PDB file of C-alpha atoms and ligand atoms in Angstrom:
ATOM      1  CA  MET W  14      66.764 112.757 128.382  1.00  0.00           C
ATOM      2  CA  THR W  15      68.242 113.212 131.849  1.00  0.00           C
ATOM      3  CA  ALA W  16      66.460 112.908 135.178  1.00  0.00           C
ATOM      4  CA  PRO W  17      65.102 116.221 136.444  1.00  0.00           C
ATOM      5  CA  ALA W  18      68.063 117.971 138.078  1.00  0.00           C
ATOM      6  CA  ALA W  19      66.018 118.475 141.201  1.00  0.00           C
ATOM      7  CA  LEU W  20      65.232 114.807 141.756  1.00  0.00           C
ATOM      8  CA  PRO W  21      66.820 113.834 145.073  1.00  0.00           C
ATOM      9  CA  CYS W  22      68.644 110.526 145.035  1.00  0.00           C
ATOM     10  CA  LEU W  23      69.753 108.745 148.180  1.00  0.00           C
ATOM     11  CA  LEU W  24      73.071 106.907 147.930  1.00  0.00           C
ATOM     12  CA  LEU W  25      73.135 104.452 150.821  1.00  0.00           C
ATOM     13  CA  PRO W  26      76.498 103.076 151.934  1.00  0.00           C
ATOM     14  CA  GLY W  27      77.192  99.547 153.120  1.00  0.00           C
ATOM     15  CA  LEU W  28      78.530  98.175 156.369  1.00  0.00           C
ATOM     16  CA  LEU W  29      81.544 100.158 157.644  1.00  0.00           C
ATOM     17  CA  CYS W  30      81.204 102.564 154.737  1.00  0.00           C
ATOM     18  CA  ASP W  31      80.450 106.258 154.329  1.00  0.00           C
ATOM     19  CA  ARG W  32      80.150 108.691 151.433  1.00  0.00           C
ATOM     20  CA  ALA W  33      83.623 107.711 150.187  1.00  0.00           C
ATOM     21  CA  LEU W  34      81.969 104.515 148.886  1.00  0.00           C
ATOM     22  CA  TRP W  35      80.105 106.701 146.395  1.00  0.00           C
ATOM     23  CA  ALA W  36      82.862 109.233 145.675  1.00  0.00           C
ATOM     24  CA  PRO W  37      83.314 108.217 142.001  1.00  0.00           C
ATOM     25  CA  GLN W  38      79.561 108.480 141.403  1.00  0.00           C
ATOM     26  CA  LEU W  39      79.254 111.829 143.211  1.00  0.00           C
ATOM     27  CA  GLU W  40      82.028 113.166 141.044  1.00  0.00           C
ATOM     28  CA  ALA W  41      80.869 111.797 137.680  1.00  0.00           C
ATOM     29  CA  LEU W  42      77.086 112.042 138.047  1.00  0.00           C
ATOM     30  CA  GLY W  43      76.696 115.080 140.273  1.00  0.00           C
ATOM     31  CA  ASP W  44      74.698 116.966 137.629  1.00  0.00           C
ATOM     32  CA  ARG W  45      72.185 114.116 137.082  1.00  0.00           C
ATOM     33  CA  ALA W  46      70.385 114.225 140.435  1.00  0.00           C
ATOM     34  CA  ARG W  47      70.573 115.840 143.859  1.00  0.00           C
ATOM     35  CA  PHE W  48      72.561 113.174 145.681  1.00  0.00           C
ATOM     36  CA  VAL W  49      72.219 112.760 149.418  1.00  0.00           C
ATOM     37  CA  VAL W  50      74.452 110.326 151.346  1.00  0.00           C
ATOM     38  CA  PRO W  51      73.211 109.788 154.901  1.00  0.00           C
ATOM     39  CA  GLU W  52      75.371 108.428 157.719  1.00  0.00           C
ATOM     40  CA  LEU W  53      74.018 104.954 158.451  1.00  0.00           C
ATOM     41  CA  TRP W  54      75.906 104.136 161.628  1.00  0.00           C
ATOM     42  CA  HIS W  55      73.894 105.952 164.294  1.00  0.00           C
ATOM     43  CA  ASP W  56      70.989 103.483 164.425  1.00  0.00           C
ATOM     44  CA  ASP W  57      70.808  99.812 165.342  1.00  0.00           C
ATOM     45  CA  SER W  58      67.752  98.846 163.299  1.00  0.00           C
ATOM     46  CA  MET W  59      66.770  98.946 159.633  1.00  0.00           C
ATOM     47  CA  ALA W  60      63.764 101.050 160.633  1.00  0.00           C
ATOM     48  CA  GLY W  61      66.031 103.590 162.345  1.00  0.00           C
ATOM     49  CA  MET W  62      68.399 103.717 159.378  1.00  0.00           C
ATOM     50  CA  ALA W  63      65.514 104.156 156.926  1.00  0.00           C
ATOM     51  CA  GLU W  64      64.032 106.979 159.006  1.00  0.00           C
ATOM     52  CA  CYS W  65      67.457 108.625 159.236  1.00  0.00           C
ATOM     53  CA  ALA W  66      67.763 108.504 155.440  1.00  0.00           C
ATOM     54  CA  LEU W  67      64.226 109.820 154.928  1.00  0.00           C
ATOM     55  CA  ARG W  68      64.878 112.745 157.291  1.00  0.00           C
ATOM     56  CA  SER W  69      67.710 113.844 155.012  1.00  0.00           C
ATOM     57  CA  LEU W  70      65.306 114.320 152.076  1.00  0.00           C
ATOM     58  CA  PRO W  71      62.830 117.042 151.143  1.00  0.00           C
ATOM     59  CA  ASP W  72      59.157 116.019 150.804  1.00  0.00           C
ATOM     60  CA  GLY W  73      58.136 114.389 147.539  1.00  0.00           C
ATOM     61  CA  PRO W  74      59.519 111.810 145.133  1.00  0.00           C
ATOM     62  CA  PHE W  75      63.088 110.578 145.155  1.00  0.00           C
ATOM     63  CA  ALA W  76      65.309 107.788 143.892  1.00  0.00           C
ATOM     64  CA  VAL W  77      67.346 105.479 146.064  1.00  0.00           C
ATOM     65  CA  ALA W  78      70.494 103.458 145.389  1.00  0.00           C
ATOM     66  CA  GLY W  79      72.001 101.227 148.067  1.00  0.00           C
ATOM     67  CA  LEU W  80      75.039  98.978 148.142  1.00  0.00           C
ATOM     68  CA  SER W  81      74.936  95.845 150.289  1.00  0.00           C
ATOM     69  CA  MET W  82      73.670  96.988 153.723  1.00  0.00           C
ATOM     70  CA  GLY W  83      72.548 100.144 151.896  1.00  0.00           C
ATOM     71  CA  GLY W  84      70.383  97.871 149.759  1.00  0.00           C
ATOM     72  CA  TYR W  85      68.785  96.369 152.883  1.00  0.00           C
ATOM     73  CA  VAL W  86      67.950  99.936 153.957  1.00  0.00           C
ATOM     74  CA  ALA W  87      66.642 100.794 150.487  1.00  0.00           C
ATOM     75  CA  LEU W  88      64.225  97.855 150.689  1.00  0.00           C
ATOM     76  CA  GLU W  89      63.107  99.054 154.135  1.00  0.00           C
ATOM     77  CA  ILE W  90      62.458 102.503 152.642  1.00  0.00           C
ATOM     78  CA  LEU W  91      60.361 100.848 149.919  1.00  0.00           C
ATOM     79  CA  ARG W  92      58.257  99.201 152.614  1.00  0.00           C
ATOM     80  CA  ARG W  93      57.720 102.523 154.363  1.00  0.00           C
ATOM     81  CA  VAL W  94      57.121 105.026 151.549  1.00  0.00           C
ATOM     82  CA  PRO W  95      56.631 103.079 148.293  1.00  0.00           C
ATOM     83  CA  ALA W  96      54.655 105.835 146.593  1.00  0.00           C
ATOM     84  CA  ARG W  97      57.522 108.316 146.914  1.00  0.00           C
ATOM     85  CA  VAL W  98      60.204 106.082 145.397  1.00  0.00           C
ATOM     86  CA  ARG W  99      60.588 106.758 141.676  1.00  0.00           C
ATOM     87  CA  GLY W 100      63.679 104.633 141.143  1.00  0.00           C
ATOM     88  CA  LEU W 101      65.490 101.871 142.986  1.00  0.00           C
ATOM     89  CA  ALA W 102      69.060 100.674 142.395  1.00  0.00           C
ATOM     90  CA  LEU W 103      70.209  97.644 144.361  1.00  0.00           C
ATOM     91  CA  LEU W 104      73.959  97.076 144.175  1.00  0.00           C
ATOM     92  CA  ASP W 105      75.829  94.048 145.533  1.00  0.00           C
ATOM     93  CA  THR W 106      73.094  93.240 147.993  1.00  0.00           C
ATOM     94  CA  GLN W 107      70.429  90.654 148.737  1.00  0.00           C
ATOM     95  CA  ALA W 108      66.792  90.406 149.767  1.00  0.00           C
ATOM     96  CA  ARG W 109      67.295  87.237 151.848  1.00  0.00           C
ATOM     97  CA  PRO W 110      68.075  87.088 155.537  1.00  0.00           C
ATOM     98  CA  ASP W 111      71.327  85.415 156.637  1.00  0.00           C
ATOM     99  CA  VAL W 112      71.806  81.676 156.407  1.00  0.00           C
ATOM    100  CA  PRO W 113      72.952  80.235 159.775  1.00  0.00           C
ATOM    101  CA  GLU W 114      76.685  80.161 158.844  1.00  0.00           C
ATOM    102  CA  VAL W 115      76.663  83.834 157.860  1.00  0.00           C
ATOM    103  CA  ARG W 116      74.784  84.768 161.028  1.00  0.00           C
ATOM    104  CA  GLN W 117      77.406  82.910 163.044  1.00  0.00           C
ATOM    105  CA  ARG W 118      80.215  84.691 161.159  1.00  0.00           C
ATOM    106  CA  ARG W 119      78.667  88.037 162.114  1.00  0.00           C
ATOM    107  CA  LEU W 120      78.446  87.048 165.765  1.00  0.00           C
ATOM    108  CA  ASP W 121      82.070  85.832 165.682  1.00  0.00           C
ATOM    109  CA  LEU W 122      83.208  89.114 164.120  1.00  0.00           C
ATOM    110  CA  LEU W 123      81.332  91.096 166.759  1.00  0.00           C
ATOM    111  CA  GLU W 124      83.031  89.076 169.474  1.00  0.00           C
ATOM    112  CA  LEU W 125      86.419  89.497 167.811  1.00  0.00           C
ATOM    113  CA  SER W 126      86.034  93.273 167.599  1.00  0.00           C
ATOM    114  CA  ALA W 127      84.818  93.470 171.212  1.00  0.00           C
ATOM    115  CA  ARG W 128      87.787  91.419 172.466  1.00  0.00           C
ATOM    116  CA  ALA W 129      90.282  93.457 170.451  1.00  0.00           C
ATOM    117  CA  ARG W 130      88.420  96.741 171.100  1.00  0.00           C
ATOM    118  CA  SER W 131      89.286  97.427 167.490  1.00  0.00           C
ATOM    119  CA  LEU W 132      88.028  96.944 163.973  1.00  0.00           C
ATOM    120  CA  ALA W 133      91.463  95.961 162.699  1.00  0.00           C
ATOM    121  CA  PRO W 134      91.018  92.166 163.010  1.00  0.00           C
ATOM    122  CA  VAL W 135      87.570  92.411 161.431  1.00  0.00           C
ATOM    123  CA  GLN W 136      89.010  94.360 158.530  1.00  0.00           C
ATOM    124  CA  ARG W 137      91.843  91.866 158.088  1.00  0.00           C
ATOM    125  CA  ARG W 138      89.407  88.965 157.971  1.00  0.00           C
ATOM    126  CA  MET W 139      86.803  90.613 155.744  1.00  0.00           C
ATOM    127  CA  TYR W 140      88.892  92.525 153.207  1.00  0.00           C
ATOM    128  CA  PRO W 141      89.708  89.504 150.996  1.00  0.00           C
ATOM    129  CA  LEU W 142      85.959  88.921 150.657  1.00  0.00           C
ATOM    130  CA  LEU W 143      85.193  92.540 149.803  1.00  0.00           C
ATOM    131  CA  VAL W 144      87.265  93.105 146.681  1.00  0.00           C
ATOM    132  CA  HIS W 145      88.268  91.074 143.654  1.00  0.00           C
ATOM    133  CA  ALA W 146      91.376  88.936 144.280  1.00  0.00           C
ATOM    134  CA  ASP W 147      93.283  90.899 141.643  1.00  0.00           C
ATOM    135  CA  ARG W 148      92.752  94.126 143.633  1.00  0.00           C
ATOM    136  CA  LEU W 149      94.072  92.867 146.953  1.00  0.00           C
ATOM    137  CA  GLY W 150      97.337  94.697 146.266  1.00  0.00           C
ATOM    138  CA  ASP W 151      95.657  98.028 145.433  1.00  0.00           C
ATOM    139  CA  ALA W 152      96.944 100.202 148.279  1.00  0.00           C
ATOM    140  CA  ALA W 153      94.710 103.181 147.431  1.00  0.00           C
ATOM    141  CA  LEU W 154      91.590 101.018 147.501  1.00  0.00           C
ATOM    142  CA  ALA W 155      92.618  99.449 150.821  1.00  0.00           C
ATOM    143  CA  ALA W 156      93.264 102.920 152.268  1.00  0.00           C
ATOM    144  CA  THR W 157      89.806 104.083 151.184  1.00  0.00           C
ATOM    145  CA  VAL W 158      88.183 101.063 152.836  1.00  0.00           C
ATOM    146  CA  ASP W 159      90.213 101.532 156.038  1.00  0.00           C
ATOM    147  CA  GLY W 160      89.389 105.233 156.133  1.00  0.00           C
ATOM    148  CA  MET W 161      85.653 104.537 155.912  1.00  0.00           C
ATOM    149  CA  ALA W 162      85.851 101.960 158.715  1.00  0.00           C
ATOM    150  CA  GLU W 163      87.744 104.393 160.911  1.00  0.00           C
ATOM    151  CA  ARG W 164      85.070 107.055 160.456  1.00  0.00           C
ATOM    152  CA  VAL W 165      82.216 104.614 161.197  1.00  0.00           C
ATOM    153  CA  GLY W 166      84.081 103.340 164.250  1.00  0.00           C
ATOM    154  CA  LEU W 167      83.647 100.340 166.502  1.00  0.00           C
ATOM    155  CA  GLN W 168      80.373 101.429 168.084  1.00  0.00           C
ATOM    156  CA  GLY W 169      78.941 102.300 164.680  1.00  0.00           C
ATOM    157  CA  TYR W 170      79.932  98.837 163.448  1.00  0.00           C
ATOM    158  CA  VAL W 171      78.189  97.160 166.394  1.00  0.00           C
ATOM    159  CA  ARG W 172      75.002  99.129 165.735  1.00  0.00           C
ATOM    160  CA  GLN W 173      75.100  98.261 162.020  1.00  0.00           C
ATOM    161  CA  GLN W 174      75.625  94.564 162.663  1.00  0.00           C
ATOM    162  CA  ARG W 175      72.718  94.530 165.150  1.00  0.00           C
ATOM    163  CA  ALA W 176      70.483  96.071 162.496  1.00  0.00           C
ATOM    164  CA  ILE W 177      71.681  93.599 159.845  1.00  0.00           C
ATOM    165  CA  LEU W 178      71.153  90.615 162.164  1.00  0.00           C
ATOM    166  CA  GLU W 179      67.551  91.654 162.803  1.00  0.00           C
ATOM    167  CA  ARG W 180      66.647  92.629 159.255  1.00  0.00           C
ATOM    168  CA  PRO W 181      63.499  91.079 157.817  1.00  0.00           C
ATOM    169  CA  ASP W 182      63.299  88.827 154.791  1.00  0.00           C
ATOM    170  CA  SER W 183      62.639  91.286 151.964  1.00  0.00           C
ATOM    171  CA  ARG W 184      61.726  88.672 149.353  1.00  0.00           C
ATOM    172  CA  PRO W 185      57.950  88.674 149.971  1.00  0.00           C
ATOM    173  CA  GLY W 186      57.663  92.373 149.044  1.00  0.00           C
ATOM    174  CA  LEU W 187      59.720  92.308 145.845  1.00  0.00           C
ATOM    175  CA  SER W 188      56.857  91.513 143.468  1.00  0.00           C
ATOM    176  CA  SER W 189      54.934  94.610 144.570  1.00  0.00           C
ATOM    177  CA  ILE W 190      57.761  97.043 143.785  1.00  0.00           C
ATOM    178  CA  ARG W 191      56.592  99.235 140.942  1.00  0.00           C
ATOM    179  CA  CYS W 192      59.392 101.750 140.394  1.00  0.00           C
ATOM    180  CA  THR W 193      62.155 101.623 137.787  1.00  0.00           C
ATOM    181  CA  THR W 194      64.654  99.162 139.219  1.00  0.00           C
ATOM    182  CA  LEU W 195      68.285  98.443 138.455  1.00  0.00           C
ATOM    183  CA  VAL W 196      69.953  95.429 140.056  1.00  0.00           C
ATOM    184  CA  LEU W 197      73.738  95.419 139.715  1.00  0.00           C
ATOM    185  CA  CYS W 198      76.590  93.314 141.032  1.00  0.00           C
ATOM    186  CA  GLY W 199      80.160  92.298 140.478  1.00  0.00           C
ATOM    187  CA  ARG W 200      80.558  88.938 138.745  1.00  0.00           C
ATOM    188  CA  ASP W 201      82.948  87.868 141.525  1.00  0.00           C
ATOM    189  CA  ASP W 202      81.061  89.258 144.530  1.00  0.00           C
ATOM    190  CA  GLN W 203      81.797  86.709 147.272  1.00  0.00           C
ATOM    191  CA  ILE W 204      79.460  88.184 149.880  1.00  0.00           C
ATOM    192  CA  THR W 205      76.321  88.607 147.811  1.00  0.00           C
ATOM    193  CA  PRO W 206      76.805  86.447 144.706  1.00  0.00           C
ATOM    194  CA  VAL W 207      75.230  86.903 141.299  1.00  0.00           C
ATOM    195  CA  ALA W 208      72.515  84.312 142.044  1.00  0.00           C
ATOM    196  CA  VAL W 209      70.916  86.440 144.763  1.00  0.00           C
ATOM    197  CA  HIS W 210      70.759  89.359 142.328  1.00  0.00           C
ATOM    198  CA  GLU W 211      69.130  87.158 139.698  1.00  0.00           C
ATOM    199  CA  GLU W 212      66.556  86.250 142.327  1.00  0.00           C
ATOM    200  CA  ILE W 213      65.807  89.934 143.025  1.00  0.00           C
ATOM    201  CA  ALA W 214      65.708  90.906 139.347  1.00  0.00           C
ATOM    202  CA  GLN W 215      63.332  88.063 138.535  1.00  0.00           C
ATOM    203  CA  ALA W 216      60.990  89.018 141.356  1.00  0.00           C
ATOM    204  CA  ILE W 217      60.712  92.780 140.719  1.00  0.00           C
ATOM    205  CA  PRO W 218      58.562  93.477 137.646  1.00  0.00           C
ATOM    206  CA  GLY W 219      60.620  95.054 134.866  1.00  0.00           C
ATOM    207  CA  ALA W 220      63.881  95.111 136.842  1.00  0.00           C
ATOM    208  CA  ARG W 221      67.097  95.287 134.835  1.00  0.00           C
ATOM    209  CA  LEU W 222      70.087  93.191 135.921  1.00  0.00           C
ATOM    210  CA  GLU W 223      73.651  94.273 135.164  1.00  0.00           C
ATOM    211  CA  VAL W 224      76.612  92.080 136.085  1.00  0.00           C
ATOM    212  CA  ILE W 225      80.020  93.753 135.997  1.00  0.00           C
ATOM    213  CA  GLU W 226      82.884  91.509 134.944  1.00  0.00           C
ATOM    214  CA  HIS W 227      86.096  91.256 136.972  1.00  0.00           C
ATOM    215  CA  CYS W 228      84.500  92.965 139.950  1.00  0.00           C
ATOM    216  CA  GLY W 229      83.933  92.040 143.583  1.00  0.00           C
ATOM    217  CA  HIS W 230      81.541  93.319 146.261  1.00  0.00           C
ATOM    218  CA  LEU W 231      82.605  96.972 146.321  1.00  0.00           C
ATOM    219  CA  ALA W 232      81.563  97.714 142.751  1.00  0.00           C
ATOM    220  CA  THR W 233      81.259 101.507 143.138  1.00  0.00           C
ATOM    221  CA  LEU W 234      84.966 101.728 144.032  1.00  0.00           C
ATOM    222  CA  GLU W 235      86.320  98.753 142.097  1.00  0.00           C
ATOM    223  CA  CYS W 236      84.670  99.431 138.743  1.00  0.00           C
ATOM    224  CA  PRO W 237      83.470 103.034 138.940  1.00  0.00           C
ATOM    225  CA  GLU W 238      83.138 103.579 135.191  1.00  0.00           C
ATOM    226  CA  ALA W 239      80.861 100.585 134.645  1.00  0.00           C
ATOM    227  CA  VAL W 240      78.773 101.518 137.687  1.00  0.00           C
ATOM    228  CA  ASN W 241      78.569 105.151 136.595  1.00  0.00           C
ATOM    229  CA  SER W 242      77.320 104.136 133.135  1.00  0.00           C
ATOM    230  CA  ALA W 243      74.668 101.842 134.603  1.00  0.00           C
ATOM    231  CA  LEU W 244      73.514 104.471 137.102  1.00  0.00           C
ATOM    232  CA  ALA W 245      73.479 107.175 134.422  1.00  0.00           C
ATOM    233  CA  ARG W 246      71.205 105.022 132.243  1.00  0.00           C
ATOM    234  CA  TRP W 247      68.978 104.286 135.262  1.00  0.00           C
ATOM    235  CA  LEU W 248      68.732 107.986 136.203  1.00  0.00           C
ATOM    236  CA  GLU W 249      67.872 108.880 132.605  1.00  0.00           C
ATOM    237  CA  THR W 250      64.836 106.612 132.682  1.00  0.00           C
ATOM    238  CA  LEU W 251      63.424 108.094 135.867  1.00  0.00           C
ATOM    239  CA  GLY W 252      61.948 111.086 134.145  1.00  0.00           C
ATOM    240  CA  ALA W 253      59.997 108.830 131.774  1.00  0.00           C
ATOM    241  CA  PRO W 254      56.594 107.322 132.654  1.00  0.00           C
ATOM    242  CA  HIS W 255      56.750 103.642 133.545  1.00  0.00           C
TER     243      HIS W 255
HETATM  244  C1  LIG H 323      78.028  95.252 153.438  1.00  0.00           C
HETATM  245  O1  LIG H 323      78.956  95.402 152.629  1.00  0.00           O
HETATM  246  O2  LIG H 323      77.210  96.147 153.680  1.00  0.00           O
HETATM  247  C2  LIG H 323      77.938  93.950 154.150  1.00  0.00           C
HETATM  248  O3  LIG H 323      78.670  92.984 153.473  1.00  0.00           O
HETATM  249  C3  LIG H 323      76.524  93.535 154.341  1.00  0.00           C
HETATM  250  C4  LIG H 323      76.412  92.284 155.138  1.00  0.00           C
HETATM  251  O4  LIG H 323      77.332  91.932 155.865  1.00  0.00           O
HETATM  252  O5  LIG H 323      75.353  91.645 155.026  1.00  0.00           O
END
């Protein structure tokens, strides 16, 4: 059984990302749901990003998948309109707020980008953390990541980091999530490691955890076939009662 063709499904990109993050899924799964990819760089709060995403949807039920920062926004959407969310997919993300070292790294990166008036030094510093070490030489992947950052731009990056810095701790709400939930991550995700996904999957009743081998933080681009299979299975279950 496939999800009703009309079911809208938000695909929420991460920091410095746009719809190109989800290009392999849009191409392979386009007939499984009505995908909507909002631009999440015009607001500087999770609330603003969630409202922006909700404005892009028709009334009624929908599914939501978010990667990393997109997952933070997905959890904000769950807080705002839980009854409308039929399915939740959290990819390479976390429910926790930043530990002090990560918060400091964000502030340092913001200062670096402001001094350079450019995202280039941020990209140089962050890229080795974003993808699996074996993909560091993949020029096409690097070009995709650079292209997304260019489209989001420096001001968009600043707004996104402000929103991320102020995001709430989402852990207290996890046990009341009632929709069909997939939690997925790369085995070698250095930014949001497997353990934080185990924590989410254990807290959400009935959540399914999938760990993709030989994969870093940008699972949708790094391992599109494995992600597509997991999302296809998730979408198939959304038509069923749960
Ligand atoms: C992302 O990919 O969205 C970021 O790594 C999220 C973050 O910095 O917390």
